């Protein structure tokens, strides 16, 4: 069921993006109609939403509902493994010899190339 909801979620997301991209903006015809006296409708109240506006609203609602459902289904699936869960396996006791970046004193290093 999770996979089916995930596929529907992706389809709704793509459809929502497509619907938003093909819609004409509210002020898109303002330049052509500014001198014609119809510019008051650009800034005034718009009438009832057309088909594309209603479809975008429905797709957005479905998108948010599916987001909540998928989020709730996902919360119980991911479990972080604990490194202290299995204490029966012994830890590795072999330690590599440490190399130090600290220079040794001239008494300890007789082959030093630094003059005294």
Short mmCIF file of N, CA and C in Angstrom, two decimals:
data_model
loop_
_atom_site.label_atom_id
_atom_site.label_comp_id
_atom_site.label_asym_id
_atom_site.label_seq_id
_atom_site.Cartn_x
_atom_site.Cartn_y
_atom_site.Cartn_z
N UNK A 1 0.82 -1.18 0.00
CA UNK A 1 0.00 0.00 0.00
C UNK A 1 0.87 1.26 0.00
N UNK A 2 2.01 1.18 0.70
CA UNK A 2 2.90 2.32 0.78
C UNK A 2 3.43 2.69 -0.61
N UNK A 3 3.78 1.69 -1.40
CA UNK A 3 4.31 1.94 -2.73
C UNK A 3 3.27 2.56 -3.65
N UNK A 4 2.03 2.09 -3.52
CA UNK A 4 0.94 2.65 -4.35
C UNK A 4 0.71 4.12 -3.99
N UNK A 5 0.69 4.41 -2.69
CA UNK A 5 0.51 5.80 -2.26
C UNK A 5 1.67 6.68 -2.71
N UNK A 6 2.88 6.11 -2.72
CA UNK A 6 4.04 6.87 -3.16
C UNK A 6 3.98 7.20 -4.64
N UNK A 7 3.50 6.25 -5.45
CA UNK A 7 3.35 6.50 -6.89
C UNK A 7 2.27 7.55 -7.13
N UNK A 8 1.15 7.44 -6.42
CA UNK A 8 0.07 8.43 -6.56
C UNK A 8 0.57 9.81 -6.12
N UNK A 9 1.37 9.84 -5.06
CA UNK A 9 1.94 11.09 -4.55
C UNK A 9 2.81 11.76 -5.61
N UNK A 10 3.64 10.98 -6.28
CA UNK A 10 4.51 11.54 -7.32
C UNK A 10 3.72 12.03 -8.52
N UNK A 11 2.68 11.29 -8.89
CA UNK A 11 1.84 11.72 -10.02
C UNK A 11 1.11 13.01 -9.68
N UNK A 12 0.58 13.10 -8.46
CA UNK A 12 -0.12 14.32 -8.04
C UNK A 12 0.87 15.49 -8.00
N UNK A 13 2.08 15.25 -7.52
CA UNK A 13 3.08 16.33 -7.46
C UNK A 13 3.42 16.84 -8.86
N UNK A 14 3.62 15.93 -9.80
CA UNK A 14 3.92 16.35 -11.17
C UNK A 14 2.73 17.08 -11.81
N UNK A 15 1.53 16.58 -11.56
CA UNK A 15 0.34 17.25 -12.10
C UNK A 15 0.17 18.64 -11.49
N UNK A 16 0.45 18.77 -10.21
CA UNK A 16 0.34 20.06 -9.55
C UNK A 16 1.35 21.07 -10.11
N UNK A 17 2.56 20.62 -10.31
CA UNK A 17 3.58 21.50 -10.90
C UNK A 17 3.16 21.90 -12.31
N UNK A 18 2.67 20.95 -13.09
CA UNK A 18 2.22 21.26 -14.45
C UNK A 18 1.06 22.24 -14.47
N UNK A 19 0.11 22.08 -13.58
CA UNK A 19 -1.04 22.98 -13.55
C UNK A 19 -0.62 24.40 -13.15
N UNK A 20 0.31 24.50 -12.22
CA UNK A 20 0.77 25.83 -11.81
C UNK A 20 1.53 26.50 -12.94
N UNK A 21 2.32 25.73 -13.67
CA UNK A 21 3.13 26.32 -14.74
C UNK A 21 2.32 26.78 -15.94
N UNK A 22 1.21 26.10 -16.24
CA UNK A 22 0.46 26.49 -17.44
C UNK A 22 -0.60 27.55 -17.16
N UNK A 23 -0.80 27.91 -15.90
CA UNK A 23 -1.78 28.94 -15.60
C UNK A 23 -1.23 30.32 -15.90
N UNK A 24 -2.11 31.20 -16.28
CA UNK A 24 -1.73 32.57 -16.55
C UNK A 24 -1.75 33.34 -15.24
N UNK A 25 -0.75 34.17 -15.03
CA UNK A 25 -0.67 34.96 -13.81
C UNK A 25 -1.78 35.97 -13.70
N UNK A 26 -2.01 36.48 -12.49
CA UNK A 26 -3.10 37.42 -12.27
C UNK A 26 -2.85 38.75 -12.97
N UNK A 27 -1.61 39.18 -13.03
CA UNK A 27 -1.31 40.45 -13.67
C UNK A 27 -0.67 40.29 -15.04
N UNK A 28 -0.84 39.14 -15.68
CA UNK A 28 -0.17 38.90 -16.95
C UNK A 28 -0.72 39.76 -18.07
N UNK A 29 -2.00 40.07 -18.05
CA UNK A 29 -2.59 40.87 -19.12
C UNK A 29 -2.71 42.35 -18.72
N UNK A 30 -2.05 42.75 -17.67
CA UNK A 30 -2.16 44.11 -17.19
C UNK A 30 -1.58 45.10 -18.21
N UNK A 31 -0.50 44.77 -18.86
CA UNK A 31 0.11 45.69 -19.80
C UNK A 31 -0.75 45.93 -21.02
N UNK A 32 -1.40 44.89 -21.51
CA UNK A 32 -2.22 45.06 -22.71
C UNK A 32 -3.56 45.72 -22.41
N UNK A 33 -4.07 45.54 -21.22
CA UNK A 33 -5.39 46.09 -20.92
C UNK A 33 -5.33 47.34 -20.06
N UNK A 34 -4.15 47.84 -19.80
CA UNK A 34 -4.04 49.00 -18.91
C UNK A 34 -4.70 50.24 -19.50
N UNK A 35 -4.52 50.45 -20.79
CA UNK A 35 -5.12 51.63 -21.41
C UNK A 35 -6.56 51.41 -21.83
N UNK A 36 -7.03 50.15 -21.82
CA UNK A 36 -8.36 49.86 -22.31
C UNK A 36 -9.43 50.03 -21.24
N UNK A 37 -9.04 50.35 -20.02
CA UNK A 37 -10.02 50.56 -18.97
C UNK A 37 -10.43 49.29 -18.26
N UNK A 38 -9.85 48.16 -18.62
CA UNK A 38 -10.21 46.90 -17.98
C UNK A 38 -9.23 46.51 -16.90
N UNK A 39 -8.34 47.44 -16.54
CA UNK A 39 -7.32 47.10 -15.54
C UNK A 39 -7.89 46.99 -14.14
N UNK A 40 -9.08 47.49 -13.92
CA UNK A 40 -9.68 47.41 -12.60
C UNK A 40 -9.96 45.96 -12.21
N UNK A 41 -10.16 45.10 -13.21
CA UNK A 41 -10.41 43.70 -12.89
C UNK A 41 -9.15 42.99 -12.46
N UNK A 42 -8.00 43.52 -12.85
CA UNK A 42 -6.73 42.90 -12.44
C UNK A 42 -6.52 43.08 -10.94
N UNK A 43 -6.82 44.26 -10.45
CA UNK A 43 -6.58 44.55 -9.04
C UNK A 43 -7.81 44.29 -8.18
N UNK A 44 -8.95 44.18 -8.79
CA UNK A 44 -10.17 43.97 -8.03
C UNK A 44 -10.37 42.50 -7.70
N UNK A 45 -11.58 42.20 -7.23
CA UNK A 45 -11.87 40.82 -6.88
C UNK A 45 -12.09 40.01 -8.15
N UNK A 46 -11.58 38.82 -8.11
CA UNK A 46 -11.80 37.94 -9.26
C UNK A 46 -13.07 37.16 -9.01
N UNK A 47 -13.70 36.76 -10.08
CA UNK A 47 -14.95 36.03 -9.96
C UNK A 47 -14.70 34.60 -9.51
N UNK A 48 -15.63 33.74 -9.82
CA UNK A 48 -15.48 32.34 -9.47
C UNK A 48 -14.30 31.76 -10.22
N UNK A 49 -13.58 30.85 -9.55
CA UNK A 49 -12.40 30.26 -10.15
C UNK A 49 -12.76 29.41 -11.36
N UNK A 50 -11.89 29.42 -12.33
CA UNK A 50 -12.14 28.61 -13.52
C UNK A 50 -11.69 27.17 -13.27
N UNK A 51 -11.72 26.37 -14.30
CA UNK A 51 -11.40 24.95 -14.19
C UNK A 51 -9.98 24.73 -13.68
N UNK A 52 -9.04 25.51 -14.18
CA UNK A 52 -7.64 25.30 -13.80
C UNK A 52 -7.40 25.67 -12.34
N UNK A 53 -8.05 26.71 -11.87
CA UNK A 53 -7.89 27.12 -10.48
C UNK A 53 -8.47 26.07 -9.54
N UNK A 54 -9.62 25.55 -9.88
CA UNK A 54 -10.24 24.51 -9.04
C UNK A 54 -9.43 23.22 -9.06
N UNK A 55 -8.90 22.88 -10.23
CA UNK A 55 -8.07 21.67 -10.33
C UNK A 55 -6.80 21.82 -9.51
N UNK A 56 -6.19 22.99 -9.54
CA UNK A 56 -4.99 23.23 -8.75
C UNK A 56 -5.29 23.14 -7.26
N UNK A 57 -6.43 23.65 -6.84
CA UNK A 57 -6.82 23.58 -5.44
C UNK A 57 -7.02 22.13 -4.99
N UNK A 58 -7.68 21.36 -5.82
CA UNK A 58 -7.92 19.95 -5.49
C UNK A 58 -6.62 19.17 -5.45
N UNK A 59 -5.74 19.40 -6.44
CA UNK A 59 -4.45 18.71 -6.46
C UNK A 59 -3.59 19.09 -5.25
N UNK A 60 -3.63 20.36 -4.87
CA UNK A 60 -2.86 20.78 -3.69
C UNK A 60 -3.39 20.13 -2.42
N UNK A 61 -4.70 20.03 -2.31
CA UNK A 61 -5.29 19.38 -1.13
C UNK A 61 -4.93 17.90 -1.07
N UNK A 62 -5.00 17.22 -2.21
CA UNK A 62 -4.64 15.80 -2.26
C UNK A 62 -3.16 15.64 -1.94
N UNK A 63 -2.33 16.55 -2.44
CA UNK A 63 -0.89 16.50 -2.18
C UNK A 63 -0.59 16.60 -0.69
N UNK A 64 -1.24 17.54 0.00
CA UNK A 64 -0.99 17.71 1.43
C UNK A 64 -1.52 16.53 2.24
N UNK A 65 -2.67 16.01 1.87
CA UNK A 65 -3.22 14.85 2.58
C UNK A 65 -2.31 13.63 2.40
N UNK A 66 -1.85 13.41 1.17
CA UNK A 66 -0.93 12.29 0.93
C UNK A 66 0.40 12.49 1.65
N UNK A 67 0.85 13.73 1.77
CA UNK A 67 2.09 14.00 2.51
C UNK A 67 1.96 13.60 3.96
N UNK A 68 0.83 13.93 4.56
CA UNK A 68 0.60 13.58 5.97
C UNK A 68 0.49 12.06 6.12
N UNK A 69 -0.23 11.41 5.23
CA UNK A 69 -0.40 9.96 5.32
C UNK A 69 0.94 9.25 5.14
N UNK A 70 1.71 9.64 4.13
CA UNK A 70 3.01 9.00 3.90
C UNK A 70 3.98 9.29 5.05
N UNK A 71 3.89 10.47 5.62
CA UNK A 71 4.74 10.78 6.78
C UNK A 71 4.42 9.90 7.97
N UNK A 72 3.13 9.67 8.20
CA UNK A 72 2.74 8.81 9.31
C UNK A 72 3.12 7.35 9.07
N UNK A 73 3.04 6.91 7.82
CA UNK A 73 3.42 5.54 7.51
C UNK A 73 4.93 5.33 7.59
N UNK A 74 5.69 6.38 7.35
CA UNK A 74 7.14 6.27 7.33
C UNK A 74 7.74 6.32 8.73
N UNK A 75 7.08 6.91 9.69
CA UNK A 75 7.68 7.11 11.01
C UNK A 75 8.04 5.80 11.69
N UNK A 76 7.31 4.76 11.50
CA UNK A 76 7.61 3.50 12.16
C UNK A 76 8.53 2.60 11.39
N UNK A 77 8.95 2.98 10.19
CA UNK A 77 9.75 2.09 9.36
C UNK A 77 11.25 2.19 9.60
N UNK A 78 11.76 3.36 9.85
CA UNK A 78 13.19 3.56 9.95
C UNK A 78 13.63 3.42 11.40
N UNK A 79 14.54 2.46 11.62
CA UNK A 79 15.08 2.26 12.95
C UNK A 79 16.60 2.33 12.86
N UNK A 80 17.18 3.14 13.70
CA UNK A 80 18.63 3.26 13.72
C UNK A 80 19.20 2.10 14.54
N UNK A 81 20.22 1.47 13.98
CA UNK A 81 20.84 0.37 14.70
C UNK A 81 21.79 0.93 15.75
N UNK A 82 21.82 0.27 16.88
CA UNK A 82 22.66 0.71 17.99
C UNK A 82 23.94 -0.11 17.99
N UNK A 83 25.07 0.55 18.13
CA UNK A 83 26.34 -0.17 18.12
C UNK A 83 26.54 -0.99 19.38
N UNK A 84 25.78 -0.70 20.43
CA UNK A 84 25.90 -1.43 21.69
C UNK A 84 24.84 -2.53 21.81
N UNK A 85 24.14 -2.80 20.71
CA UNK A 85 23.07 -3.78 20.76
C UNK A 85 23.60 -5.20 20.99
N UNK A 86 24.65 -5.57 20.28
CA UNK A 86 25.20 -6.92 20.40
C UNK A 86 26.54 -6.82 21.12
N UNK A 87 26.55 -7.15 22.41
CA UNK A 87 27.77 -7.05 23.21
C UNK A 87 28.52 -8.37 23.27
N UNK A 88 28.05 -9.41 22.58
CA UNK A 88 28.71 -10.71 22.61
C UNK A 88 29.95 -10.75 21.74
N UNK A 89 30.03 -9.91 20.74
CA UNK A 89 31.18 -9.89 19.85
C UNK A 89 32.30 -9.12 20.54
N UNK A 90 33.48 -9.76 20.72
CA UNK A 90 34.57 -9.06 21.40
C UNK A 90 35.15 -7.95 20.53
N UNK A 91 35.63 -6.94 21.18
CA UNK A 91 36.24 -5.83 20.47
C UNK A 91 37.63 -6.24 20.00
N UNK A 92 38.11 -5.62 18.97
CA UNK A 92 39.43 -5.92 18.44
C UNK A 92 40.48 -5.41 19.42
N UNK A 93 41.45 -6.29 19.78
CA UNK A 93 42.48 -5.90 20.73
C UNK A 93 43.78 -5.52 20.06
N UNK A 94 43.90 -5.72 18.76
CA UNK A 94 45.14 -5.36 18.08
C UNK A 94 45.12 -3.87 17.78
N UNK A 95 46.17 -3.21 18.20
CA UNK A 95 46.29 -1.78 17.99
C UNK A 95 47.54 -1.53 17.16
N UNK A 96 47.39 -0.78 16.11
CA UNK A 96 48.54 -0.45 15.27
C UNK A 96 49.44 0.51 16.02
N UNK A 97 50.77 0.40 15.81
CA UNK A 97 51.68 1.32 16.50
C UNK A 97 51.43 2.75 16.05
N UNK A 98 51.36 3.62 17.02
CA UNK A 98 51.05 5.02 16.73
C UNK A 98 52.30 5.74 16.26
N UNK A 99 52.16 6.50 15.21
CA UNK A 99 53.25 7.34 14.75
C UNK A 99 52.96 8.75 15.20
N UNK A 100 53.95 9.37 15.76
CA UNK A 100 53.74 10.69 16.32
C UNK A 100 54.28 11.74 15.36
N UNK A 101 53.62 12.87 15.31
CA UNK A 101 54.08 14.01 14.53
C UNK A 101 54.94 14.95 15.36
N UNK A 102 55.12 14.63 16.63
CA UNK A 102 55.91 15.47 17.52
C UNK A 102 57.38 15.10 17.34
N UNK A 103 58.24 16.09 17.10
CA UNK A 103 59.66 15.75 16.92
C UNK A 103 60.29 15.30 18.24
N UNK A 104 61.25 14.42 18.12
CA UNK A 104 61.93 13.90 19.31
C UNK A 104 63.12 14.79 19.63
N UNK A 105 63.55 14.74 20.87
CA UNK A 105 64.67 15.57 21.31
C UNK A 105 65.98 15.03 20.72
N UNK A 106 67.03 15.85 20.63
CA UNK A 106 68.31 15.39 20.04
C UNK A 106 68.94 14.25 20.82
N UNK A 107 68.66 14.15 22.14
CA UNK A 107 69.23 13.04 22.91
C UNK A 107 68.62 11.71 22.46
N UNK A 108 67.35 11.75 22.10
CA UNK A 108 66.69 10.53 21.68
C UNK A 108 67.00 10.21 20.22
N UNK A 109 67.25 11.21 19.41
CA UNK A 109 67.50 10.99 17.99
C UNK A 109 68.91 11.47 17.67
N UNK A 110 69.86 10.53 17.62
CA UNK A 110 71.25 10.88 17.37
C UNK A 110 71.51 11.17 15.90
N UNK A 111 70.63 10.80 15.01
CA UNK A 111 70.84 11.03 13.59
C UNK A 111 70.10 12.26 13.11
N UNK A 112 69.99 13.26 13.93
CA UNK A 112 69.27 14.46 13.56
C UNK A 112 70.08 15.27 12.56
N UNK A 113 69.41 15.86 11.58
CA UNK A 113 70.07 16.68 10.59
C UNK A 113 70.08 18.16 10.98
N UNK A 114 69.58 18.47 12.17
CA UNK A 114 69.58 19.85 12.66
C UNK A 114 70.89 20.07 13.40
N UNK A 115 71.64 21.11 13.00
CA UNK A 115 72.92 21.36 13.73
C UNK A 115 72.67 21.89 15.12
N UNK A 116 73.61 21.59 16.02
CA UNK A 116 73.49 22.04 17.40
C UNK A 116 74.05 23.40 17.59
#
